[in-house]
Amino acid sequence: HLDYPVAGPGSFPQYQVSELASQHRKVVLGGQGGDEIFGGYTRYLIAYFEQCIKGAIDNTLNDGNFIVTYESIISNLGSLKNYKPLLKKFFSDGLFEKIDKRYFKLINRAPDLGTEIKWDELNQPVPIERFNRIFNANNVGSESYFDKMTHFDFKTLLPALLQVEDRMSMAHGVESRVPFLDHSVVEFSATMPADIKFKDGTLKKILTKSMNNELPAEILNRKDKMGFPVPLNEWLKGGPVKEFVYDIFSSTKAKNREFFNNEVILKALTEKSAFGRKTWGLLSLEIWQQQFHDKASEFKNLLK
């Protein structure tokens, strides 16, 4: 249904939720776009908090980029409680560098990949250059750090999320509509100053405030919100999932891929039994190759 590999494991729960929804509805409303246009991702708070500390140390908090002071952002740091592993990793290298380098580090998944990839066989691109062109685009100008982050996500990461939602819902004949991305809502949001959307470091401040009379306090004030968590390690501890993953990476063709060293993946699974996001992405890629590349001759014969 996806037609090409998707690294994020969230596609699977989206598929399952769509299947459940199809038993009751043909049209559903999704919240895609709300985080990008109103500022709802925790990584915005992580990146901005670091820059606020840097600004306080360098006495540059009066610069236009700082829409929030480090004092006002402190009360909202409780939402980072479940992100300590990410914070530890993020702050371990490059602390206080420029915001473009720091935000790239937050979203870049490539460093997680090691000898699973035959890097010498690849003509490695330079993704940081493309990132900078979008992150520091002329239409963003010298606006706030918050505007730069949301602009990049809206232009690049959101389209990837939308195609997954569309394909996973249509796999079950469900139409998923995204009202936050109605052009009038997007255009209106674009006119809002960043210090309204991200006031005191509160994620989606203007959106939650507008819903004060519509939603209960336990939803409005929730601090432990998360996306679609997938229990990858639990799945790999035994049973059919473990056998399935091992079988996929153990085939003769899988072990002889041009750009991938699947033996390294198998060894890691055997020694560490670790099935995280990286392994999910490589699994998705290997299944895609088996479904399409390995059957290329069959497809050609169908065209004759």
Short mmCIF file of C-alpha atoms in Angstrom, two decimals:
data_model
loop_
_atom_site.label_atom_id
_atom_site.label_comp_id
_atom_site.label_asym_id
_atom_site.label_seq_id
_atom_site.Cartn_x
_atom_site.Cartn_y
_atom_site.Cartn_z
CA HIS A 1 0.00 0.00 0.00
CA LEU A 2 2.87 2.41 0.64
CA ASP A 3 4.61 1.56 -2.68
CA TYR A 4 7.99 2.67 -1.36
CA PRO A 5 9.94 2.33 1.89
CA VAL A 6 8.99 4.45 4.88
CA ALA A 7 11.42 4.69 7.79
CA GLY A 8 8.93 5.74 10.45
CA PRO A 9 7.16 2.90 12.29
CA GLY A 10 4.12 5.16 12.77
CA SER A 11 2.82 3.98 9.39
CA PHE A 12 1.87 0.64 10.97
CA PRO A 13 -0.42 1.97 13.75
CA GLN A 14 -1.92 4.38 11.22
CA TYR A 15 -2.78 1.36 9.08
CA GLN A 16 -4.35 -0.40 12.09
CA VAL A 17 -6.33 2.65 13.22
CA SER A 18 -7.61 3.15 9.67
CA GLU A 19 -8.72 -0.48 9.56
CA LEU A 20 -10.66 -0.01 12.79
CA ALA A 21 -12.18 3.27 11.58
CA SER A 22 -13.29 1.64 8.32
CA GLN A 23 -15.64 -0.59 10.29
CA HIS A 24 -17.64 2.46 11.37
CA ARG A 25 -16.91 5.40 9.06
CA LYS A 26 -15.98 6.22 5.48
CA VAL A 27 -14.65 9.72 6.21
CA VAL A 28 -12.52 10.76 9.20
CA LEU A 29 -10.83 13.97 10.33
CA GLY A 30 -7.08 13.95 10.99
CA GLY A 31 -4.92 16.44 12.86
CA GLN A 32 -2.03 16.55 10.40
CA GLY A 33 -0.61 20.03 9.93
CA GLY A 34 -1.55 21.39 13.34
CA ASP A 35 1.93 20.87 14.78
CA GLU A 36 3.65 22.49 11.81
CA ILE A 37 1.49 25.61 11.43
CA PHE A 38 0.85 26.23 15.15
CA GLY A 39 4.08 24.81 16.62
CA GLY A 40 3.34 21.59 18.46
CA TYR A 41 6.48 19.48 18.22
CA THR A 42 8.54 18.97 21.36
CA ARG A 43 11.72 19.42 19.35
CA TYR A 44 10.85 23.13 18.96
CA LEU A 45 10.96 23.50 22.72
CA ILE A 46 14.21 21.52 22.98
CA ALA A 47 15.99 23.55 20.31
CA TYR A 48 14.65 26.89 21.50
CA PHE A 49 15.51 26.21 25.15
CA GLU A 50 19.13 25.62 24.22
CA GLN A 51 19.25 28.85 22.21
CA CYS A 52 17.66 30.74 25.11
CA ILE A 53 20.38 29.55 27.48
CA LYS A 54 22.99 30.56 24.91
CA GLY A 55 21.34 33.96 24.48
CA ALA A 56 21.28 34.53 28.24
CA ILE A 57 24.98 33.69 28.51
CA ASP A 58 25.94 35.85 25.52
CA ASN A 59 23.57 38.66 26.52
CA THR A 60 21.83 38.50 23.12
CA LEU A 61 18.28 37.78 24.25
CA ASN A 62 17.14 41.10 22.82
CA ASP A 63 17.85 39.93 19.29
CA GLY A 64 14.78 39.51 17.09
CA ASN A 65 15.20 35.73 16.96
CA PHE A 66 14.45 35.39 20.68
CA ILE A 67 10.68 35.58 21.03
CA VAL A 68 10.86 33.83 24.42
CA THR A 69 13.22 34.37 27.35
CA TYR A 70 14.79 31.49 29.21
CA GLU A 71 12.92 32.52 32.39
CA SER A 72 9.49 32.28 30.74
CA ILE A 73 10.20 28.97 29.04
CA ILE A 74 11.12 27.16 32.28
CA SER A 75 7.54 26.51 33.39
CA ASN A 76 6.91 24.50 30.22
CA LEU A 77 9.93 22.23 30.49
CA GLY A 78 7.88 19.59 32.29
CA SER A 79 6.72 18.34 28.90
CA LEU A 80 10.32 17.19 28.26
CA LYS A 81 10.20 14.64 31.09
CA ASN A 82 9.81 11.69 28.70
CA TYR A 83 12.50 13.00 26.36
CA LYS A 84 15.53 12.66 28.63
CA PRO A 85 17.31 10.13 26.35
CA LEU A 86 16.91 12.51 23.40
CA LEU A 87 18.08 15.48 25.48
CA LYS A 88 21.14 13.56 26.66
CA LYS A 89 22.06 12.65 23.10
CA PHE A 90 21.28 16.10 21.70
CA PHE A 91 23.31 18.01 24.28
CA SER A 92 26.28 15.63 24.10
CA ASP A 93 27.75 17.22 20.98
CA GLY A 94 27.69 20.67 19.36
CA LEU A 95 26.03 22.45 22.29
CA PHE A 96 25.30 26.16 21.63
CA GLU A 97 26.15 26.05 17.93
CA LYS A 98 24.02 28.03 15.49
CA ILE A 99 20.35 27.11 15.37
CA ASP A 100 20.53 25.72 11.82
CA LYS A 101 23.20 23.17 12.78
CA ARG A 102 21.41 22.32 15.99
CA TYR A 103 18.00 21.79 14.40
CA PHE A 104 19.53 19.70 11.66
CA LYS A 105 21.01 17.50 14.38
CA LEU A 106 17.56 17.09 15.94
CA ILE A 107 15.90 15.84 12.76
CA ASN A 108 18.82 14.03 11.11
CA ARG A 109 18.54 10.24 11.52
CA ALA A 110 21.60 9.35 9.42
CA PRO A 111 24.12 9.23 12.33
CA ASP A 112 22.26 6.21 13.69
CA LEU A 113 23.38 4.26 10.65
CA GLY A 114 26.81 2.62 10.72
CA THR A 115 28.24 -0.39 8.94
CA GLU A 116 24.76 -1.51 7.92
CA ILE A 117 25.36 0.76 4.93
CA LYS A 118 28.19 0.25 2.44
CA TRP A 119 29.08 3.91 2.41
CA ASP A 120 31.99 3.49 0.00
CA GLU A 121 29.54 2.28 -2.66
CA LEU A 122 27.40 5.38 -2.41
CA ASN A 123 27.87 8.85 -3.81
CA GLN A 124 26.96 10.50 -0.54
CA PRO A 125 24.80 13.63 -0.87
CA VAL A 126 25.27 16.66 1.33
CA PRO A 127 21.84 17.02 2.99
CA ILE A 128 22.96 19.94 5.20
CA GLU A 129 23.23 22.17 2.12
CA ARG A 130 19.67 21.46 1.03
CA PHE A 131 18.51 21.86 4.61
CA ASN A 132 20.11 25.31 4.88
CA ARG A 133 18.46 26.52 1.66
CA ILE A 134 15.03 25.77 3.13
CA PHE A 135 15.72 26.60 6.78
CA ASN A 136 17.26 29.98 5.92
CA ALA A 137 15.02 30.73 2.92
CA ASN A 138 14.49 34.34 1.88
CA ASN A 139 10.78 34.20 2.65
CA VAL A 140 11.66 33.40 6.28
CA GLY A 141 14.32 36.11 6.40
CA SER A 142 15.58 37.05 9.84
CA GLU A 143 12.43 35.95 11.60
CA SER A 144 12.51 34.00 14.85
CA TYR A 145 14.11 30.60 15.36
CA PHE A 146 10.60 29.26 15.83
CA ASP A 147 9.55 30.45 12.36
CA LYS A 148 12.59 28.83 10.77
CA MET A 149 11.87 25.46 12.40
CA THR A 150 8.17 25.38 11.56
CA HIS A 151 8.85 26.59 8.01
CA PHE A 152 11.28 23.75 7.36
CA ASP A 153 8.92 21.13 8.76
CA PHE A 154 5.98 22.46 6.77
CA LYS A 155 7.96 22.37 3.52
CA THR A 156 9.65 18.99 3.95
CA LEU A 157 8.50 16.72 6.78
CA LEU A 158 4.75 17.39 6.56
CA PRO A 159 4.40 16.16 2.94
CA ALA A 160 6.01 12.87 3.99
CA LEU A 161 3.49 12.48 6.82
CA LEU A 162 0.57 13.33 4.57
CA GLN A 163 1.35 10.72 1.95
CA VAL A 164 1.56 8.03 4.65
CA GLU A 165 -1.79 9.08 6.14
CA ASP A 166 -3.41 9.15 2.71
CA ARG A 167 -2.10 5.73 1.68
CA MET A 168 -2.84 4.04 4.99
CA SER A 169 -6.40 5.36 5.14
CA MET A 170 -7.14 4.58 1.49
CA ALA A 171 -5.80 1.05 2.03
CA HIS A 172 -9.07 0.50 3.88
CA GLY A 173 -11.27 2.71 1.73
CA VAL A 174 -11.30 5.53 4.27
CA GLU A 175 -10.98 9.17 3.29
CA SER A 176 -8.92 11.09 5.82
CA ARG A 177 -9.43 14.83 5.65
CA VAL A 178 -7.09 17.34 7.28
CA PRO A 179 -8.99 20.52 8.23
CA PHE A 180 -5.93 22.24 9.74
CA LEU A 181 -4.49 22.35 6.22
CA ASP A 182 -7.40 24.17 4.68
CA HIS A 183 -5.71 26.95 2.73
CA SER A 184 -7.51 29.69 4.68
CA VAL A 185 -6.31 28.25 8.02
CA VAL A 186 -2.72 27.90 6.76
CA GLU A 187 -2.70 31.43 5.34
CA PHE A 188 -4.17 32.85 8.55
CA SER A 189 -1.59 31.02 10.66
CA ALA A 190 1.21 32.40 8.48
CA THR A 191 0.19 35.94 9.44
CA MET A 192 0.43 35.21 13.18
CA PRO A 193 3.58 36.40 14.97
CA ALA A 194 5.65 33.59 16.42
CA ASP A 195 5.36 34.99 19.95
CA ILE A 196 1.60 34.36 19.80
CA LYS A 197 1.89 30.76 18.64
CA PHE A 198 4.82 29.99 20.96
CA LYS A 199 4.10 32.37 23.86
CA ASP A 200 6.31 31.55 26.88
CA GLY A 201 7.42 28.40 25.11
CA THR A 202 3.95 26.85 25.24
CA LEU A 203 3.46 24.55 22.27
CA LYS A 204 0.41 25.39 20.13
CA LYS A 205 -0.46 28.18 22.54
CA ILE A 206 -2.99 29.95 20.32
CA LEU A 207 -4.70 26.69 19.35
CA THR A 208 -5.14 25.41 22.91
CA LYS A 209 -6.30 28.84 24.10
CA SER A 210 -8.95 28.97 21.40
CA MET A 211 -10.25 25.59 22.59
CA ASN A 212 -10.54 26.57 26.28
CA ASN A 213 -14.32 26.33 26.25
CA GLU A 214 -14.49 23.24 24.07
CA LEU A 215 -12.09 20.72 25.61
CA PRO A 216 -11.73 19.38 29.17
CA ALA A 217 -8.77 20.47 31.30
CA GLU A 218 -7.15 17.00 31.24
CA ILE A 219 -6.70 17.36 27.49
CA LEU A 220 -5.80 21.06 27.38
CA ASN A 221 -3.19 20.76 30.15
CA ARG A 222 -1.81 17.34 29.25
CA LYS A 223 2.00 17.08 29.47
CA ASP A 224 2.53 13.48 28.39
CA LYS A 225 1.18 13.63 24.85
CA MET A 226 2.95 11.35 22.39
CA GLY A 227 2.59 10.20 18.82
CA PHE A 228 1.90 6.63 17.77
CA PRO A 229 4.32 4.62 19.96
CA VAL A 230 5.22 1.23 18.53
CA PRO A 231 6.51 -1.50 20.91
CA LEU A 232 9.24 -2.69 18.56
CA ASN A 233 11.43 -4.32 21.22
CA GLU A 234 8.46 -6.13 22.75
CA TRP A 235 7.60 -7.58 19.35
CA LEU A 236 11.10 -8.93 18.81
CA LYS A 237 11.33 -10.82 22.09
CA GLY A 238 9.72 -13.84 20.52
CA GLY A 239 6.91 -15.19 18.40
CA PRO A 240 6.04 -14.68 14.74
CA VAL A 241 7.40 -11.13 14.48
CA LYS A 242 10.91 -12.21 15.47
CA GLU A 243 10.84 -15.07 12.98
CA PHE A 244 9.50 -12.80 10.27
CA VAL A 245 12.24 -10.16 10.76
CA TYR A 246 15.01 -12.77 10.78
CA ASP A 247 13.63 -14.43 7.65
CA ILE A 248 13.49 -11.14 5.75
CA PHE A 249 17.14 -10.28 6.43
CA SER A 250 18.37 -13.89 6.04
CA SER A 251 17.46 -14.53 2.41
CA THR A 252 20.30 -14.96 -0.09
CA LYS A 253 19.36 -11.79 -1.96
CA ALA A 254 19.10 -9.81 1.27
CA LYS A 255 22.63 -10.83 2.23
CA ASN A 256 24.01 -9.73 -1.14
CA ARG A 257 22.53 -6.28 -1.56
CA GLU A 258 24.70 -3.76 -3.39
CA PHE A 259 24.53 -0.98 -0.83
CA PHE A 260 23.52 -2.77 2.38
CA ASN A 261 25.20 -5.19 4.73
CA ASN A 262 22.29 -7.14 6.16
CA GLU A 263 24.68 -9.51 7.96
CA VAL A 264 25.45 -6.63 10.33
CA ILE A 265 21.74 -6.20 11.04
CA LEU A 266 21.29 -9.92 11.73
CA LYS A 267 24.27 -9.92 14.08
CA ALA A 268 22.90 -6.95 16.00
CA LEU A 269 19.50 -8.60 16.32
CA THR A 270 21.13 -11.78 17.60
CA GLU A 271 23.46 -10.13 20.10
CA LYS A 272 21.33 -7.22 21.30
CA SER A 273 17.79 -8.19 20.32
CA ALA A 274 17.36 -4.49 19.60
CA PHE A 275 14.56 -3.65 17.21
CA GLY A 276 14.39 0.12 17.04
CA ARG A 277 13.52 2.76 14.50
CA LYS A 278 16.71 2.11 12.52
CA THR A 279 15.96 -1.58 12.10
CA TRP A 280 12.36 -0.79 11.18
CA GLY A 281 13.55 1.52 8.39
CA LEU A 282 16.02 -1.04 7.04
CA LEU A 283 13.33 -3.74 7.25
CA SER A 284 10.95 -1.54 5.28
CA LEU A 285 13.65 -0.97 2.68
CA GLU A 286 14.47 -4.68 2.36
CA ILE A 287 10.80 -5.67 1.99
CA TRP A 288 10.41 -3.00 -0.70
CA GLN A 289 13.37 -4.41 -2.61
CA GLN A 290 11.95 -7.92 -2.39
CA GLN A 291 8.51 -6.77 -3.51
CA PHE A 292 9.67 -4.66 -6.45
CA HIS A 293 13.34 -4.92 -7.43
CA ASP A 294 13.61 -8.68 -7.04
CA LYS A 295 10.48 -9.15 -9.15
CA ALA A 296 11.51 -6.77 -11.92
CA SER A 297 11.72 -9.57 -14.51
CA GLU A 298 8.20 -10.74 -13.62
CA PHE A 299 6.83 -7.24 -14.12
CA LYS A 300 8.59 -6.93 -17.49
CA ASN A 301 7.06 -10.21 -18.64
CA LEU A 302 3.61 -8.90 -17.80
CA LEU A 303 4.15 -6.04 -20.22
CA LYS A 304 5.04 -8.27 -23.16
#
